[in-house]
Short mmCIF file of C-alpha atoms in Angstrom, two decimals:
data_model
loop_
_atom_site.label_atom_id
_atom_site.label_comp_id
_atom_site.label_asym_id
_atom_site.label_seq_id
_atom_site.Cartn_x
_atom_site.Cartn_y
_atom_site.Cartn_z
CA MET A 1 28.80 38.53 142.22
CA SER A 2 27.61 38.44 138.60
CA LEU A 3 28.04 35.21 136.72
CA PRO A 4 29.97 35.24 133.44
CA THR A 5 27.91 35.49 130.31
CA ASP A 6 27.79 32.94 127.54
CA PRO A 7 30.12 34.16 124.78
CA ASP A 8 28.27 32.12 122.18
CA ARG A 9 25.11 34.15 122.83
CA THR A 10 26.45 37.60 123.61
CA ASP A 11 28.85 38.24 120.74
CA PRO A 12 26.69 38.75 117.64
CA ALA A 13 29.60 39.59 115.35
CA GLY A 14 31.78 36.61 116.27
CA VAL A 15 29.24 33.77 116.38
CA ARG A 16 26.71 34.54 113.65
CA SER A 17 28.13 32.03 111.17
CA ALA A 18 28.80 29.51 113.95
CA SER A 19 25.16 29.81 115.10
CA VAL A 20 23.88 29.06 111.60
CA LEU A 21 26.15 26.00 111.37
CA SER A 22 25.07 24.87 114.85
CA TRP A 23 21.41 25.19 113.91
CA GLY A 24 21.97 23.15 110.79
CA LEU A 25 23.90 20.35 112.49
CA ASN A 26 21.46 20.09 115.39
CA ALA A 27 18.48 20.12 113.02
CA VAL A 28 20.02 17.23 111.10
CA GLY A 29 20.77 15.39 114.35
CA ILE A 30 17.24 15.87 115.67
CA ALA A 31 15.74 14.73 112.37
CA VAL A 32 17.92 11.58 112.17
CA VAL A 33 17.36 10.55 115.79
CA ALA A 34 13.62 11.28 115.54
CA PHE A 35 13.35 9.21 112.35
CA TRP A 36 15.01 6.16 113.85
CA PHE A 37 13.14 6.63 117.13
CA VAL A 38 9.78 6.50 115.35
CA ARG A 39 10.83 3.69 113.01
CA ASN A 40 12.24 1.48 115.76
CA GLY A 41 9.32 2.33 118.04
CA LEU A 42 6.84 1.13 115.49
CA LEU A 43 8.80 -2.06 114.88
CA LEU A 44 9.49 -2.80 118.55
CA HIS A 45 6.12 -1.53 119.84
CA HIS A 46 7.50 0.79 122.51
CA PRO A 47 5.22 1.38 125.46
CA ALA A 48 3.54 4.76 125.84
CA TRP A 49 5.94 6.04 128.49
CA VAL A 50 8.89 5.51 126.12
CA TRP A 51 7.11 7.49 123.40
CA VAL A 52 6.36 10.33 125.83
CA LEU A 53 9.84 10.54 127.37
CA GLY A 54 11.57 10.14 124.01
CA ALA A 55 9.45 12.89 122.48
CA ALA A 56 10.18 15.09 125.50
CA ALA A 57 13.93 14.58 125.08
CA LEU A 58 13.79 15.43 121.37
CA ALA A 59 11.52 18.43 121.98
CA ALA A 60 13.91 19.74 124.64
CA TRP A 61 16.74 19.35 122.14
CA ALA A 62 14.83 21.48 119.63
CA VAL A 63 13.87 24.05 122.29
CA ARG A 64 17.49 24.32 123.33
CA GLU A 65 18.40 25.70 119.89
CA GLY A 66 15.80 28.45 120.19
CA ALA A 67 16.41 29.25 123.86
CA ARG A 68 16.83 32.98 124.52
CA THR A 69 17.23 32.93 128.29
CA PRO A 70 19.68 31.00 130.50
CA ARG A 71 16.89 29.36 132.50
CA VAL A 72 15.24 27.92 129.41
CA LEU A 73 18.60 26.64 128.15
CA VAL A 74 19.45 24.90 131.44
CA ALA A 75 15.93 23.49 131.80
CA ALA A 76 16.04 22.08 128.27
CA ALA A 77 19.41 20.43 128.99
CA GLY A 78 18.04 18.93 132.20
CA VAL A 79 15.03 17.45 130.39
CA MET A 80 17.31 16.00 127.73
CA VAL A 81 19.47 14.27 130.34
CA ALA A 82 16.59 13.03 132.51
CA ALA A 83 14.16 11.90 129.81
CA GLY A 84 16.92 10.58 127.55
CA SER A 85 18.61 8.48 130.24
CA LEU A 86 15.28 6.79 131.10
CA THR A 87 14.80 5.73 127.48
CA VAL A 88 18.37 4.75 126.58
CA VAL A 89 17.83 1.05 127.26
CA PRO A 90 14.34 0.69 125.66
CA THR A 91 15.56 2.47 122.49
CA ASP A 92 18.74 0.37 122.31
CA SER A 93 20.96 3.40 123.18
CA LEU A 94 19.47 5.60 120.42
CA LEU A 95 18.41 8.35 122.82
CA VAL A 96 21.81 8.52 124.43
CA VAL A 97 22.48 11.24 121.83
CA PRO A 98 20.25 13.93 123.46
CA VAL A 99 21.69 12.92 126.85
CA ILE A 100 25.23 13.60 125.61
CA VAL A 101 24.14 16.91 124.04
CA GLY A 102 22.51 17.90 127.35
CA LEU A 103 25.69 17.09 129.27
CA VAL A 104 27.72 19.22 126.85
CA ILE A 105 25.34 22.13 127.45
CA LEU A 106 25.52 21.79 131.24
CA GLY A 107 29.32 21.44 131.21
CA ALA A 108 29.89 24.43 128.94
CA ASP A 109 27.52 26.82 130.75
CA LEU A 110 29.63 29.27 132.77
CA ARG A 111 26.64 30.13 134.98
CA LEU A 112 26.63 26.65 136.49
CA PRO A 113 29.21 25.09 138.84
CA VAL A 114 31.90 23.12 137.05
CA TRP A 115 30.75 19.87 138.66
CA THR A 116 27.15 20.13 137.35
CA ALA A 117 27.75 18.05 134.21
CA ALA A 118 29.68 15.38 136.12
CA VAL A 119 26.89 14.97 138.70
CA ALA A 120 24.26 14.85 135.93
CA ALA A 121 26.30 12.21 134.08
CA LEU A 122 26.65 10.11 137.23
CA ALA A 123 22.91 10.28 137.81
CA ALA A 124 22.29 9.30 134.19
CA VAL A 125 24.64 6.29 134.54
CA VAL A 126 22.72 5.16 137.63
CA VAL A 127 19.41 5.45 135.80
CA VAL A 128 20.75 3.55 132.80
CA ALA A 129 22.23 0.85 135.06
CA VAL A 130 18.95 0.38 136.94
CA THR A 131 16.95 0.30 133.72
CA ALA A 132 19.43 -2.15 132.19
CA THR A 133 19.12 -4.42 135.23
CA LEU A 134 15.33 -4.42 134.96
CA GLU A 135 15.53 -5.11 131.23
CA GLN A 136 18.29 -7.72 131.76
CA THR A 137 20.66 -5.88 129.45
CA SER A 138 24.38 -6.75 129.35
CA VAL A 139 27.03 -4.96 131.38
CA GLN A 140 28.89 -4.12 128.18
CA PHE A 141 25.90 -2.08 127.08
CA VAL A 142 26.00 -0.04 130.28
CA LEU A 143 29.76 0.47 129.99
CA GLY A 144 29.40 1.64 126.38
CA VAL A 145 26.71 4.12 127.33
CA SER A 146 28.82 5.31 130.28
CA GLY A 147 31.71 5.96 127.90
CA GLY A 148 29.47 8.09 125.71
CA LEU A 149 28.29 10.11 128.71
CA LEU A 150 31.89 10.61 129.82
CA LEU A 151 32.67 11.92 126.36
CA GLY A 152 29.82 14.44 126.71
CA VAL A 153 31.22 15.63 130.05
CA LEU A 154 34.72 16.06 128.60
CA VAL A 155 33.45 17.96 125.53
CA GLY A 156 31.40 20.25 127.76
CA PHE A 157 34.39 20.90 130.01
CA SER A 158 36.55 21.66 126.96
CA ARG A 159 34.02 24.17 125.65
CA ARG A 160 33.82 25.68 129.11
CA GLN A 161 37.58 26.23 129.16
CA VAL A 162 37.47 27.85 125.72
CA ARG A 163 34.75 30.23 126.90
CA ILE A 164 36.67 31.05 130.08
CA THR A 165 39.79 31.78 128.05
CA THR A 166 37.79 33.99 125.68
CA ALA A 167 36.17 35.85 128.56
CA GLN A 168 39.55 36.37 130.25
CA ALA A 169 41.05 37.66 127.00
CA ARG A 170 38.21 40.13 126.63
CA GLU A 171 38.55 41.24 130.24
CA THR A 172 42.29 41.68 129.77
CA GLU A 173 41.65 43.77 126.67
CA ARG A 174 39.14 45.90 128.57
CA GLN A 175 41.63 46.40 131.39
CA GLN A 176 44.34 47.39 128.91
CA GLN A 177 42.00 49.86 127.25
CA ARG A 178 41.12 51.29 130.65
CA ALA A 179 44.81 51.56 131.56
CA ARG A 180 45.53 53.38 128.30
CA LEU A 181 42.60 55.71 128.92
CA LEU A 182 43.79 56.48 132.44
CA ALA A 183 47.33 57.08 131.14
CA ASP A 184 45.98 59.47 128.51
CA ARG A 185 43.95 61.31 131.13
CA SER A 186 46.96 61.53 133.42
CA ARG A 187 49.06 62.89 130.57
CA ALA A 188 46.37 65.44 129.68
CA SER A 189 46.08 66.45 133.33
CA ARG A 190 49.82 66.96 133.50
CA ASP A 191 49.79 69.05 130.33
CA ILE A 192 46.97 71.22 131.66
CA HIS A 193 48.92 71.66 134.87
CA ASP A 194 51.88 72.84 132.81
CA VAL A 195 49.64 75.38 131.10
CA LEU A 196 48.38 76.75 134.41
CA ALA A 197 51.82 76.79 136.01
CA HIS A 198 53.86 78.17 133.11
CA SER A 199 51.64 80.03 130.68
CA LEU A 200 49.17 81.59 133.08
CA GLY A 201 51.79 82.22 135.74
CA GLY A 202 54.01 83.94 133.22
CA LEU A 203 51.03 85.86 131.87
CA VAL A 204 50.34 87.32 135.30
CA LEU A 205 53.95 88.48 135.58
CA GLN A 206 53.84 90.02 132.11
CA LEU A 207 50.61 91.88 132.84
CA ASP A 208 52.02 93.13 136.13
CA ALA A 209 55.03 94.44 134.21
CA VAL A 210 52.76 96.09 131.62
CA GLU A 211 50.81 97.84 134.36
CA ALA A 212 54.01 99.07 136.02
CA LEU A 213 55.42 100.34 132.71
CA LEU A 214 52.21 102.18 131.84
CA GLU A 215 52.21 103.86 135.24
CA ALA A 216 55.79 104.97 134.56
CA GLY A 217 54.83 106.32 131.12
CA ARG A 218 57.03 103.83 129.25
CA VAL A 219 54.44 103.03 126.60
CA ASP A 220 56.78 101.42 124.07
CA GLU A 221 58.11 98.90 126.56
CA ALA A 222 54.57 98.26 127.82
CA THR A 223 53.46 97.57 124.25
CA ARG A 224 56.28 95.09 123.77
CA ARG A 225 55.41 93.37 127.03
CA ALA A 226 51.75 93.23 126.02
CA GLY A 227 52.73 91.54 122.76
CA GLU A 228 54.76 88.96 124.69
CA ALA A 229 51.80 88.41 127.02
CA ARG A 230 49.52 87.87 124.02
CA ALA A 231 51.91 85.28 122.53
CA LEU A 232 52.12 83.55 125.88
CA ALA A 233 48.32 83.44 126.16
CA ALA A 234 48.13 81.96 122.64
CA ASP A 235 50.64 79.30 123.66
CA GLY A 236 48.56 78.37 126.70
CA LEU A 237 45.35 78.22 124.70
CA ALA A 238 46.93 75.97 122.06
CA GLU A 239 48.29 73.67 124.76
CA ALA A 240 44.91 73.47 126.47
CA ARG A 241 43.26 72.63 123.16
CA ARG A 242 45.81 69.90 122.54
CA ALA A 243 45.18 68.39 125.99
CA VAL A 244 41.41 68.46 125.51
CA HIS A 245 41.80 67.00 122.02
CA ALA A 246 43.81 64.10 123.48
CA LEU A 247 40.94 63.33 125.87
CA ARG A 248 38.10 63.63 123.38
CA ASP A 249 39.38 62.26 120.08
CA GLU A 250 41.51 59.43 118.76
CA PRO A 251 44.33 60.79 116.57
CA GLN A 252 43.83 59.81 112.93
CA PRO A 253 46.73 58.33 110.95
CA GLY A 254 48.72 61.09 109.32
CA GLN A 255 46.86 63.80 111.22
CA PRO A 256 49.25 66.25 112.91
CA GLU A 257 48.70 66.94 116.57
CA PRO A 258 47.97 70.49 117.65
CA THR A 259 51.18 72.25 118.66
CA ARG A 260 51.83 75.42 120.55
CA ALA A 261 52.76 78.48 118.59
CA SER A 262 55.87 79.53 120.41
CA SER A 263 56.36 77.08 123.24
CA PRO A 264 59.94 76.05 123.97
CA SER A 265 58.88 72.41 123.95
CA ALA A 266 57.55 72.74 120.44
CA ASP A 267 61.03 73.31 119.08
CA HIS A 268 63.25 70.54 120.41
CA GLY A 269 66.19 71.71 118.37
CA SER A 270 66.61 74.83 120.49
CA GLY A 271 66.95 72.80 123.69
CA LEU A 272 66.51 75.01 126.73
CA THR A 273 67.52 78.27 125.08
CA ALA A 274 64.02 79.56 124.27
CA LEU A 275 62.75 78.46 127.67
CA LEU A 276 65.50 80.33 129.49
CA ASP A 277 64.90 83.43 127.37
CA ALA A 278 61.20 83.28 128.26
CA HIS A 279 62.04 83.01 131.96
CA ARG A 280 64.31 86.05 131.74
CA SER A 281 61.58 87.97 129.92
CA PHE A 282 59.37 87.35 132.95
CA GLY A 283 61.95 89.09 135.11
CA GLY A 284 63.67 85.93 136.30
CA GLU A 285 67.41 85.34 136.59
CA VAL A 286 69.09 82.11 135.49
CA VAL A 287 72.72 81.13 135.92
CA VAL A 288 73.61 78.53 133.29
CA GLN A 289 76.56 76.16 133.28
CA GLY A 290 77.14 73.75 130.40
CA ASP A 291 75.53 73.23 127.00
CA ALA A 292 71.89 74.30 127.26
CA THR A 293 71.15 73.07 123.73
CA LEU A 294 71.30 69.43 124.96
CA ALA A 295 72.66 68.44 121.56
CA VAL A 296 73.76 64.95 122.69
CA LEU A 297 70.23 63.91 123.73
CA ASP A 298 67.58 62.51 121.41
CA ASP A 299 64.32 64.36 120.82
CA ALA A 300 62.27 62.42 123.38
CA HIS A 301 64.75 62.90 126.23
CA ARG A 302 65.37 66.52 125.30
CA ALA A 303 61.64 67.22 125.29
CA ALA A 304 61.29 65.62 128.74
CA VAL A 305 64.12 67.78 130.08
CA VAL A 306 62.53 70.91 128.62
CA GLN A 307 59.18 70.11 130.27
CA VAL A 308 60.77 69.38 133.65
CA VAL A 309 62.93 72.51 133.56
CA ARG A 310 59.88 74.53 132.58
CA GLU A 311 58.06 73.22 135.65
CA ALA A 312 61.08 73.96 137.86
CA LEU A 313 61.32 77.53 136.55
CA SER A 314 57.57 78.00 137.09
CA ASN A 315 58.03 76.84 140.69
CA ALA A 316 60.88 79.30 141.12
CA ARG A 317 58.78 82.19 139.80
CA ARG A 318 55.93 81.32 142.13
CA HIS A 319 57.96 80.68 145.28
CA ALA A 320 61.07 82.81 144.80
CA PRO A 321 60.28 85.62 142.35
CA GLY A 322 63.31 87.67 141.37
CA ARG A 323 65.81 85.30 142.96
CA PRO A 324 68.42 83.51 140.81
CA VAL A 325 67.95 79.95 139.59
CA SER A 326 70.92 77.76 138.72
CA LEU A 327 70.87 75.38 135.78
CA SER A 328 73.75 72.96 135.25
CA VAL A 329 74.24 70.60 132.31
CA ILE A 330 77.04 68.16 133.13
CA ARG A 331 78.38 65.44 130.83
CA ASP A 332 79.12 62.29 132.83
CA GLY A 333 80.55 59.58 130.55
CA ASP A 334 77.72 58.20 128.43
CA ALA A 335 75.09 60.19 130.31
CA VAL A 336 74.09 63.79 130.95
CA ASP A 337 73.06 65.26 134.31
CA VAL A 338 70.78 68.29 134.31
CA VAL A 339 70.30 70.00 137.67
CA VAL A 340 67.97 72.90 138.45
CA ALA A 341 68.02 74.55 141.88
CA ASN A 342 65.84 77.35 143.23
CA PRO A 343 65.96 78.90 146.70
CA LEU A 344 62.66 77.65 148.17
CA PRO A 345 61.06 74.20 148.46
CA SER A 346 58.32 73.08 146.13
CA GLY A 347 56.09 70.10 145.67
CA GLY A 348 52.63 69.01 144.57
CA GLN A 349 51.46 67.77 141.20
CA GLY A 350 54.39 69.33 139.37
CA VAL A 351 56.89 66.97 140.99
CA LEU A 352 54.62 64.01 140.21
CA GLY A 353 54.39 65.16 136.59
CA MET A 354 58.19 65.29 136.33
CA ARG A 355 58.49 61.67 137.43
CA GLU A 356 55.70 60.57 135.09
CA ARG A 357 57.38 62.21 132.10
CA PHE A 358 60.64 60.36 132.72
CA ALA A 359 58.85 57.06 133.40
CA GLU A 360 57.23 57.31 129.96
CA LEU A 361 60.64 57.46 128.28
CA GLY A 362 61.21 53.76 128.99
CA SER A 363 64.97 54.23 129.38
CA GLU A 364 67.46 54.55 132.20
CA ALA A 365 66.64 58.25 132.55
CA THR A 366 65.77 59.31 136.11
CA VAL A 367 64.61 62.46 137.83
CA GLU A 368 64.81 63.34 141.52
CA ALA A 369 63.17 66.34 143.14
CA GLU A 370 63.92 67.06 146.80
CA ARG A 371 64.96 69.72 149.29
CA SER A 372 68.65 70.20 149.87
CA ASP A 373 69.55 72.70 152.59
CA ASP A 374 67.73 75.90 151.62
CA GLU A 375 67.21 74.94 148.01
CA PHE A 376 64.80 72.76 146.11
CA VAL A 377 66.85 70.73 143.62
CA VAL A 378 65.61 68.92 140.54
CA ALA A 379 68.26 66.50 139.23
CA MET A 380 67.92 64.61 135.94
CA HIS A 381 70.13 61.80 134.67
CA LEU A 382 69.74 60.89 130.97
CA PRO A 383 71.54 58.51 128.59
CA VAL A 384 73.36 60.08 125.65
CA ASP A 385 72.15 59.39 122.13
CA GLY A 386 75.28 57.92 120.50
CA THR A 387 74.08 58.62 116.95
CA ARG A 388 73.28 62.23 117.73
CA GLU A 389 76.58 62.65 119.54
CA ALA A 390 78.43 61.40 116.46
CA ASP A 391 76.48 63.80 114.26
CA THR A 392 77.29 66.65 116.64
CA ALA A 393 80.99 65.78 116.55
CA ASP A 394 80.92 65.63 112.76
CA ASP A 395 79.28 69.05 112.62
CA ALA A 396 81.92 70.44 114.95
CA ASP A 397 84.74 68.95 112.82
CA ALA A 398 83.16 70.36 109.69
CA ALA A 399 82.98 73.79 111.32
CA VAL A 400 86.69 73.60 112.24
CA VAL A 401 87.65 72.59 108.68
CA ALA A 402 85.61 75.45 107.25
CA GLU A 403 87.30 77.89 109.62
CA ASP A 404 90.75 76.60 108.58
CA ASP A 405 89.82 77.01 104.91
CA ARG A 406 88.79 80.60 105.53
CA SER A 407 92.08 81.21 107.33
#
């Protein structure tokens, strides 16, 4: 299991100014403590071991600021705590400062166990207490130093929590980006599936019809069919390009997305009409009941219905060519039910794509695809767009008034 990284040292854009400030403050701290350490040492005539340990603590403090590897950073903090705690009493608590800084480093380092700083602080308190006993220093002095060490532990723990929160936020953002990427790939995969199922499947039927017409000497009809096949191929190519574009590039603000030249889904205003005409041009038969324009639905729901019906018709052409398909559009209160039934069962990625399209709508719209007796039925339930319904009613009233005026 990899240990978390130190955000303060791995995010160059976010901590550059903070690093400069940290360098400055620590340089000032090292200079002030070193000045008073030398001055008091000369006045009090510190023994050699105090000079050596004190210099080691200050040097470790300076090395800590230039540390480039985790091991050097932790080692420097350990020297600061060990050497500083041994010299706290002889220096009259002056070198408690590098000890506190070392505890903050140990407590904030995500590579170390959370209890590391607390154990180091406890060890430092023991060392200070023993040294104070040998030097016959007061208990109040030891308690004051212990309070300072406790403060270092708490500051280190606080910084640790901030770093954990930052790391979790970044991980959450990465997971969200990954989820969006997977959703985009799934959507592109579904669109490509639609191209293969509808455009290429219809193209095969058109070319078969062209071949049959040419064999029968009906050149004019074959030419018309060839033109329809060419338009269908152009539609499929445009759709494939759009799906690939969605995978490769981020859409720029104001940049229109590639659209298909003559796809039924490209013109939401026509509802299912163009799609049904295309199916009939492939030699299919559709029995329609209800308003195929889907005028009471908003654009998003209408587009989802068009895509699902297109998939259902493609299934019917593959599994039951030449056999009738029924399409029913039924108004049910404040909702619309759209039902497509073809004679043979179907399944596979197309059914999954239908459910995904409706899930993306984020409304109460549902789609069910299952076998019923000898038919495979796709049933959609969609909420009515109240604003669009009112506009449709107003248009109808206006048409009636105009007709009365003409009369």
